[in-house]
GROMACS .gro file of N, CA and C in nm:
model
  291
    1MET      N    1  -0.426   0.184   1.745
    1MET     CA    2  -0.393   0.230   1.612
    1MET      C    3  -0.522   0.244   1.531
    2LYS      N    4  -0.530   0.350   1.453
    2LYS     CA    5  -0.649   0.373   1.371
    2LYS      C    6  -0.661   0.267   1.262
    3GLU      N    7  -0.783   0.251   1.215
    3GLU     CA    8  -0.810   0.153   1.111
    3GLU      C    9  -0.811   0.220   0.974
    4PHE      N   10  -0.770   0.147   0.873
    4PHE     CA   11  -0.774   0.193   0.735
    4PHE      C   12  -0.918   0.216   0.694
    5ARG      N   13  -0.948   0.335   0.638
    5ARG     CA   14  -1.086   0.369   0.602
    5ARG      C   15  -1.114   0.353   0.452
    6GLY      N   16  -1.015   0.308   0.377
    6GLY     CA   17  -1.033   0.291   0.233
    6GLY      C   18  -1.109   0.164   0.200
    7THR      N   19  -1.105   0.126   0.075
    7THR     CA   20  -1.175   0.007   0.027
    7THR      C   21  -1.118  -0.117   0.093
    8LYS      N   22  -1.203  -0.190   0.162
    8LYS     CA   23  -1.162  -0.312   0.233
    8LYS      C   24  -1.150  -0.428   0.135
    9GLY      N   25  -1.081  -0.531   0.177
    9GLY     CA   26  -1.071  -0.652   0.098
    9GLY      C   27  -0.955  -0.650   0.001
   10GLU      N   28  -0.952  -0.754  -0.080
   10GLU     CA   29  -0.842  -0.772  -0.175
   10GLU      C   30  -0.856  -0.679  -0.295
   11TRP      N   31  -0.744  -0.623  -0.337
   11TRP     CA   32  -0.739  -0.540  -0.457
   11TRP      C   33  -0.669  -0.619  -0.565
   12LEU      N   34  -0.716  -0.606  -0.688
   12LEU     CA   35  -0.659  -0.677  -0.802
   12LEU      C   36  -0.622  -0.580  -0.913
   13VAL      N   37  -0.528  -0.622  -0.996
   13VAL     CA   38  -0.494  -0.546  -1.116
   13VAL      C   39  -0.578  -0.601  -1.230
   14ASP      N   40  -0.651  -0.513  -1.298
   14ASP     CA   41  -0.731  -0.550  -1.414
   14ASP      C   42  -0.691  -0.457  -1.527
   15ASP      N   43  -0.599  -0.504  -1.609
   15ASP     CA   44  -0.544  -0.425  -1.718
   15ASP      C   45  -0.475  -0.302  -1.663
   16ILE      N   46  -0.537  -0.184  -1.671
   16ILE     CA   47  -0.474  -0.062  -1.621
   16ILE      C   48  -0.546  -0.007  -1.498
   17ASP      N   49  -0.637  -0.083  -1.442
   17ASP     CA   50  -0.710  -0.041  -1.324
   17ASP      C   51  -0.673  -0.128  -1.205
   18VAL      N   52  -0.685  -0.071  -1.087
   18VAL     CA   53  -0.679  -0.148  -0.963
   18VAL      C   54  -0.824  -0.155  -0.916
   19ILE      N   55  -0.875  -0.277  -0.897
   19ILE     CA   56  -1.016  -0.296  -0.864
   19ILE      C   57  -1.031  -0.373  -0.733
   20SER      N   58  -1.149  -0.362  -0.673
   20SER     CA   59  -1.185  -0.438  -0.555
   20SER      C   60  -1.236  -0.574  -0.599
   21ARG      N   61  -1.181  -0.681  -0.541
   21ARG     CA   62  -1.229  -0.815  -0.575
   21ARG      C   63  -1.375  -0.831  -0.536
   22GLU      N   64  -1.413  -0.777  -0.420
   22GLU     CA   65  -1.549  -0.796  -0.370
   22GLU      C   66  -1.654  -0.724  -0.453
   23THR      N   67  -1.626  -0.599  -0.492
   23THR     CA   68  -1.727  -0.520  -0.562
   23THR      C   69  -1.707  -0.514  -0.712
   24GLY      N   70  -1.583  -0.535  -0.756
   24GLY     CA   71  -1.552  -0.521  -0.898
   24GLY      C   72  -1.535  -0.377  -0.942
   25PHE      N   73  -1.553  -0.284  -0.848
   25PHE     CA   74  -1.540  -0.142  -0.881
   25PHE      C   75  -1.393  -0.101  -0.886
   26ALA      N   76  -1.363  -0.006  -0.973
   26ALA     CA   77  -1.226   0.046  -0.983
   26ALA      C   78  -1.193   0.129  -0.860
   27ILE      N   79  -1.074   0.107  -0.807
   27ILE     CA   80  -1.022   0.186  -0.697
   27ILE      C   81  -0.942   0.302  -0.755
   28CYS      N   82  -0.865   0.273  -0.858
   28CYS     CA   83  -0.791   0.377  -0.928
   28CYS      C   84  -0.753   0.328  -1.067
   29GLN      N   85  -0.730   0.423  -1.154
   29GLN     CA   86  -0.681   0.392  -1.288
   29GLN      C   87  -0.535   0.433  -1.293
   30VAL      N   88  -0.449   0.340  -1.327
   30VAL     CA   89  -0.306   0.365  -1.327
   30VAL      C   90  -0.264   0.440  -1.452
   31TYR      N   91  -0.335   0.418  -1.562
   31TYR     CA   92  -0.294   0.475  -1.691
   31TYR      C   93  -0.415   0.481  -1.781
   32ASP      N   94  -0.442   0.598  -1.839
   32ASP     CA   95  -0.559   0.608  -1.927
   32ASP      C   96  -0.523   0.617  -2.075
   33GLY      N   97  -0.395   0.634  -2.106
   33GLY     CA   98  -0.351   0.638  -2.245
   33GLY      C   99  -0.385   0.765  -2.318
   34LEU      N  100  -0.448   0.862  -2.251
   34LEU     CA  101  -0.492   0.983  -2.318
   34LEU      C  102  -0.387   1.094  -2.316
   35ASP      N  103  -0.317   1.108  -2.208
   35ASP     CA  104  -0.215   1.213  -2.195
   35ASP      C  105  -0.092   1.171  -2.275
   36THR      N  106  -0.051   1.254  -2.369
   36THR     CA  107   0.062   1.216  -2.456
   36THR      C  108   0.191   1.199  -2.379
   37HIS      N  109   0.211   1.279  -2.275
   37HIS     CA  110   0.332   1.265  -2.194
   37HIS      C  111   0.331   1.130  -2.123
   38ILE      N  112   0.217   1.098  -2.062
   38ILE     CA  113   0.207   0.971  -1.990
   38ILE      C  114   0.207   0.854  -2.087
   39SER      N  115   0.153   0.873  -2.207
   39SER     CA  116   0.145   0.762  -2.301
   39SER      C  117   0.283   0.712  -2.343
   40GLU      N  118   0.385   0.794  -2.320
   40GLU     CA  119   0.521   0.751  -2.350
   40GLU      C  120   0.575   0.660  -2.240
   41MET      N  121   0.501   0.649  -2.131
   41MET     CA  122   0.545   0.567  -2.018
   41MET      C  123   0.550   0.420  -2.060
   42ASP      N  124   0.654   0.354  -2.021
   42ASP     CA  125   0.671   0.212  -2.048
   42ASP      C  126   0.560   0.133  -1.978
   43MET      N  127   0.489   0.049  -2.051
   43MET     CA  128   0.380  -0.028  -1.992
   43MET      C  129   0.429  -0.121  -1.882
   44GLU      N  130   0.554  -0.161  -1.887
   44GLU     CA  131   0.609  -0.242  -1.778
   44GLU      C  132   0.608  -0.163  -1.647
   45VAL      N  133   0.639  -0.034  -1.657
   45VAL     CA  134   0.635   0.053  -1.539
   45VAL      C  135   0.491   0.071  -1.492
   46VAL      N  136   0.399   0.092  -1.585
   46VAL     CA  137   0.257   0.108  -1.551
   46VAL      C  138   0.208  -0.017  -1.478
   47ASN      N  139   0.240  -0.134  -1.529
   47ASN     CA  140   0.197  -0.259  -1.467
   47ASN      C  141   0.261  -0.278  -1.329
   48ALA      N  142   0.388  -0.242  -1.315
   48ALA     CA  143   0.455  -0.253  -1.185
   48ALA      C  144   0.388  -0.159  -1.084
   49ASN      N  145   0.354  -0.038  -1.126
   49ASN     CA  146   0.284   0.055  -1.038
   49ASN      C  147   0.149  -0.002  -0.994
   50ALA      N  148   0.077  -0.061  -1.087
   50ALA     CA  149  -0.054  -0.119  -1.056
   50ALA      C  150  -0.041  -0.234  -0.957
   51ARG      N  151   0.059  -0.319  -0.976
   51ARG     CA  152   0.079  -0.431  -0.883
   51ARG      C  153   0.111  -0.381  -0.742
   52LEU      N  154   0.194  -0.278  -0.733
   52LEU     CA  155   0.227  -0.223  -0.601
   52LEU      C  156   0.102  -0.166  -0.535
   53MET      N  157   0.023  -0.091  -0.611
   53MET     CA  158  -0.100  -0.033  -0.555
   53MET      C  159  -0.196  -0.142  -0.511
   54ALA      N  160  -0.207  -0.248  -0.590
   54ALA     CA  161  -0.300  -0.355  -0.558
   54ALA      C  162  -0.262  -0.430  -0.431
   55THR      N  163  -0.134  -0.432  -0.397
   55THR     CA  164  -0.091  -0.501  -0.275
   55THR      C  165  -0.089  -0.409  -0.153
   56ALA      N  166  -0.122  -0.282  -0.171
   56ALA     CA  167  -0.115  -0.185  -0.060
   56ALA      C  168  -0.193  -0.229   0.064
   57PRO      N  169  -0.317  -0.277   0.054
   57PRO     CA  170  -0.388  -0.318   0.176
   57PRO      C  171  -0.318  -0.433   0.249
   58GLU      N  172  -0.265  -0.529   0.174
   58GLU     CA  173  -0.194  -0.641   0.236
   58GLU      C  174  -0.064  -0.595   0.301
   59LEU      N  175   0.008  -0.504   0.234
   59LEU     CA  176   0.131  -0.450   0.291
   59LEU      C  177   0.102  -0.374   0.420
   60LEU      N  178  -0.003  -0.294   0.420
   60LEU     CA  179  -0.042  -0.220   0.539
   60LEU      C  180  -0.075  -0.315   0.654
   61GLU      N  181  -0.155  -0.415   0.625
   61GLU     CA  182  -0.195  -0.512   0.728
   61GLU      C  183  -0.074  -0.587   0.784
   62ALA      N  184   0.017  -0.629   0.697
   62ALA     CA  185   0.137  -0.701   0.741
   62ALA      C  186   0.225  -0.612   0.828
   63LEU      N  187   0.242  -0.488   0.786
   63LEU     CA  188   0.327  -0.395   0.862
   63LEU      C  189   0.265  -0.365   0.999
   64GLN      N  190   0.134  -0.346   1.002
   64GLN     CA  191   0.066  -0.322   1.130
   64GLN      C  192   0.083  -0.441   1.224
   65ALA      N  193   0.069  -0.562   1.171
   65ALA     CA  194   0.084  -0.683   1.252
   65ALA      C  195   0.226  -0.694   1.307
   66MET      N  196   0.324  -0.663   1.224
   66MET     CA  197   0.463  -0.668   1.270
   66MET      C  198   0.488  -0.567   1.381
   67LEU      N  199   0.437  -0.447   1.365
   67LEU     CA  200   0.462  -0.343   1.464
   67LEU      C  201   0.393  -0.371   1.597
   68GLU      N  202   0.284  -0.448   1.594
   68GLU     CA  203   0.219  -0.488   1.718
   68GLU      C  204   0.311  -0.578   1.801
   69ARG      N  205   0.396  -0.652   1.734
   69ARG     CA  206   0.486  -0.746   1.802
   69ARG      C  207   0.621  -0.686   1.835
   70PHE      N  208   0.668  -0.593   1.754
   70PHE     CA  209   0.804  -0.540   1.769
   70PHE      C  210   0.802  -0.398   1.823
   71ASP      N  211   0.785  -0.385   1.953
   71ASP     CA  212   0.784  -0.254   2.017
   71ASP      C  213   0.913  -0.237   2.096
   72TYR      N  214   1.004  -0.156   2.044
   72TYR     CA  215   1.134  -0.140   2.108
   72TYR      C  216   1.126  -0.065   2.241
   73LYS      N  217   1.015   0.005   2.264
   73LYS     CA  218   1.001   0.076   2.392
   73LYS      C  219   0.964  -0.021   2.504
   74GLU      N  220   0.893  -0.128   2.469
   74GLU     CA  221   0.855  -0.229   2.568
   74GLU      C  222   0.949  -0.348   2.568
   75GLN      N  223   1.012  -0.374   2.455
   75GLN     CA  224   1.103  -0.488   2.442
   75GLN      C  225   1.235  -0.437   2.384
   76SER      N  226   1.331  -0.414   2.472
   76SER     CA  227   1.457  -0.351   2.430
   76SER      C  228   1.535  -0.434   2.329
   77ILE      N  229   1.501  -0.560   2.314
   77ILE     CA  230   1.570  -0.644   2.216
   77ILE      C  231   1.554  -0.588   2.074
   78TYR      N  232   1.448  -0.511   2.051
   78TYR     CA  233   1.422  -0.453   1.919
   78TYR      C  234   1.476  -0.311   1.903
   79SER      N  235   1.551  -0.263   2.001
   79SER     CA  236   1.601  -0.126   1.995
   79SER      C  237   1.696  -0.103   1.877
   80PHE      N  238   1.759  -0.208   1.827
   80PHE     CA  239   1.847  -0.194   1.710
   80PHE      C  240   1.771  -0.144   1.588
   81ALA      N  241   1.639  -0.166   1.586
   81ALA     CA  242   1.557  -0.127   1.471
   81ALA      C  243   1.466  -0.009   1.504
   82ALA      N  244   1.501   0.068   1.605
   82ALA     CA  245   1.415   0.178   1.650
   82ALA      C  246   1.384   0.277   1.537
   83LYS      N  247   1.485   0.314   1.461
   83LYS     CA  248   1.464   0.411   1.353
   83LYS      C  249   1.366   0.356   1.249
   84GLU      N  250   1.386   0.232   1.208
   84GLU     CA  251   1.299   0.170   1.107
   84GLU      C  252   1.156   0.153   1.158
   85ILE      N  253   1.143   0.117   1.286
   85ILE     CA  254   1.011   0.102   1.346
   85ILE      C  255   0.939   0.237   1.349
   86ASP      N  256   1.010   0.342   1.387
   86ASP     CA  257   0.949   0.476   1.388
   86ASP      C  258   0.909   0.522   1.248
   87VAL      N  259   0.991   0.493   1.149
   87VAL     CA  260   0.957   0.527   1.010
   87VAL      C  261   0.832   0.450   0.967
   88ALA      N  262   0.825   0.321   1.001
   88ALA     CA  263   0.709   0.240   0.965
   88ALA      C  264   0.582   0.295   1.029
   89LYS      N  265   0.592   0.335   1.156
   89LYS     CA  266   0.475   0.393   1.224
   89LYS      C  267   0.431   0.523   1.156
   90ALA      N  268   0.527   0.605   1.116
   90ALA     CA  269   0.494   0.731   1.049
   90ALA      C  270   0.428   0.706   0.913
   91VAL      N  271   0.475   0.606   0.841
   91VAL     CA  272   0.417   0.574   0.710
   91VAL      C  273   0.274   0.523   0.727
   92ILE      N  274   0.252   0.439   0.827
   92ILE     CA  275   0.116   0.389   0.854
   92ILE      C  276   0.025   0.506   0.888
   93LYS      N  277   0.072   0.595   0.974
   93LYS     CA  278  -0.009   0.712   1.012
   93LYS      C  279  -0.045   0.794   0.888
   94LYS      N  280   0.051   0.813   0.800
   94LYS     CA  281   0.027   0.887   0.676
   94LYS      C  282  -0.079   0.818   0.590
   95ALA      N  283  -0.079   0.686   0.589
   95ALA     CA  284  -0.173   0.610   0.505
   95ALA      C  285  -0.315   0.609   0.560
   96ILE      N  286  -0.330   0.613   0.691
   96ILE     CA  287  -0.465   0.592   0.747
   96ILE      C  288  -0.529   0.717   0.806
   97GLU      N  289  -0.456   0.825   0.813
   97GLU     CA  290  -0.518   0.947   0.869
   97GLU      C  291  -0.559   1.044   0.761
   0.00000   0.00000   0.00000
């Protein structure tokens, strides 16, 4: 499986930015407050989006680890989850390619 090429390490939410713990650099800005349409966005939604983005590397790592163990093609006991496993593999591919 290919490796994630984005910013390594832990990501944190810092106000409206998602930042790298190691470098302190912003990975993305969730909300800049300048666009009037976006400025109507509920800050609770903005913060929830930032938290989800900040956990993306951990979610990717956890999902990859799970898929290494749960291969329905090699272990038929997991065939009940074949569709979900295939979806997870496709999502990982989308994230890292």
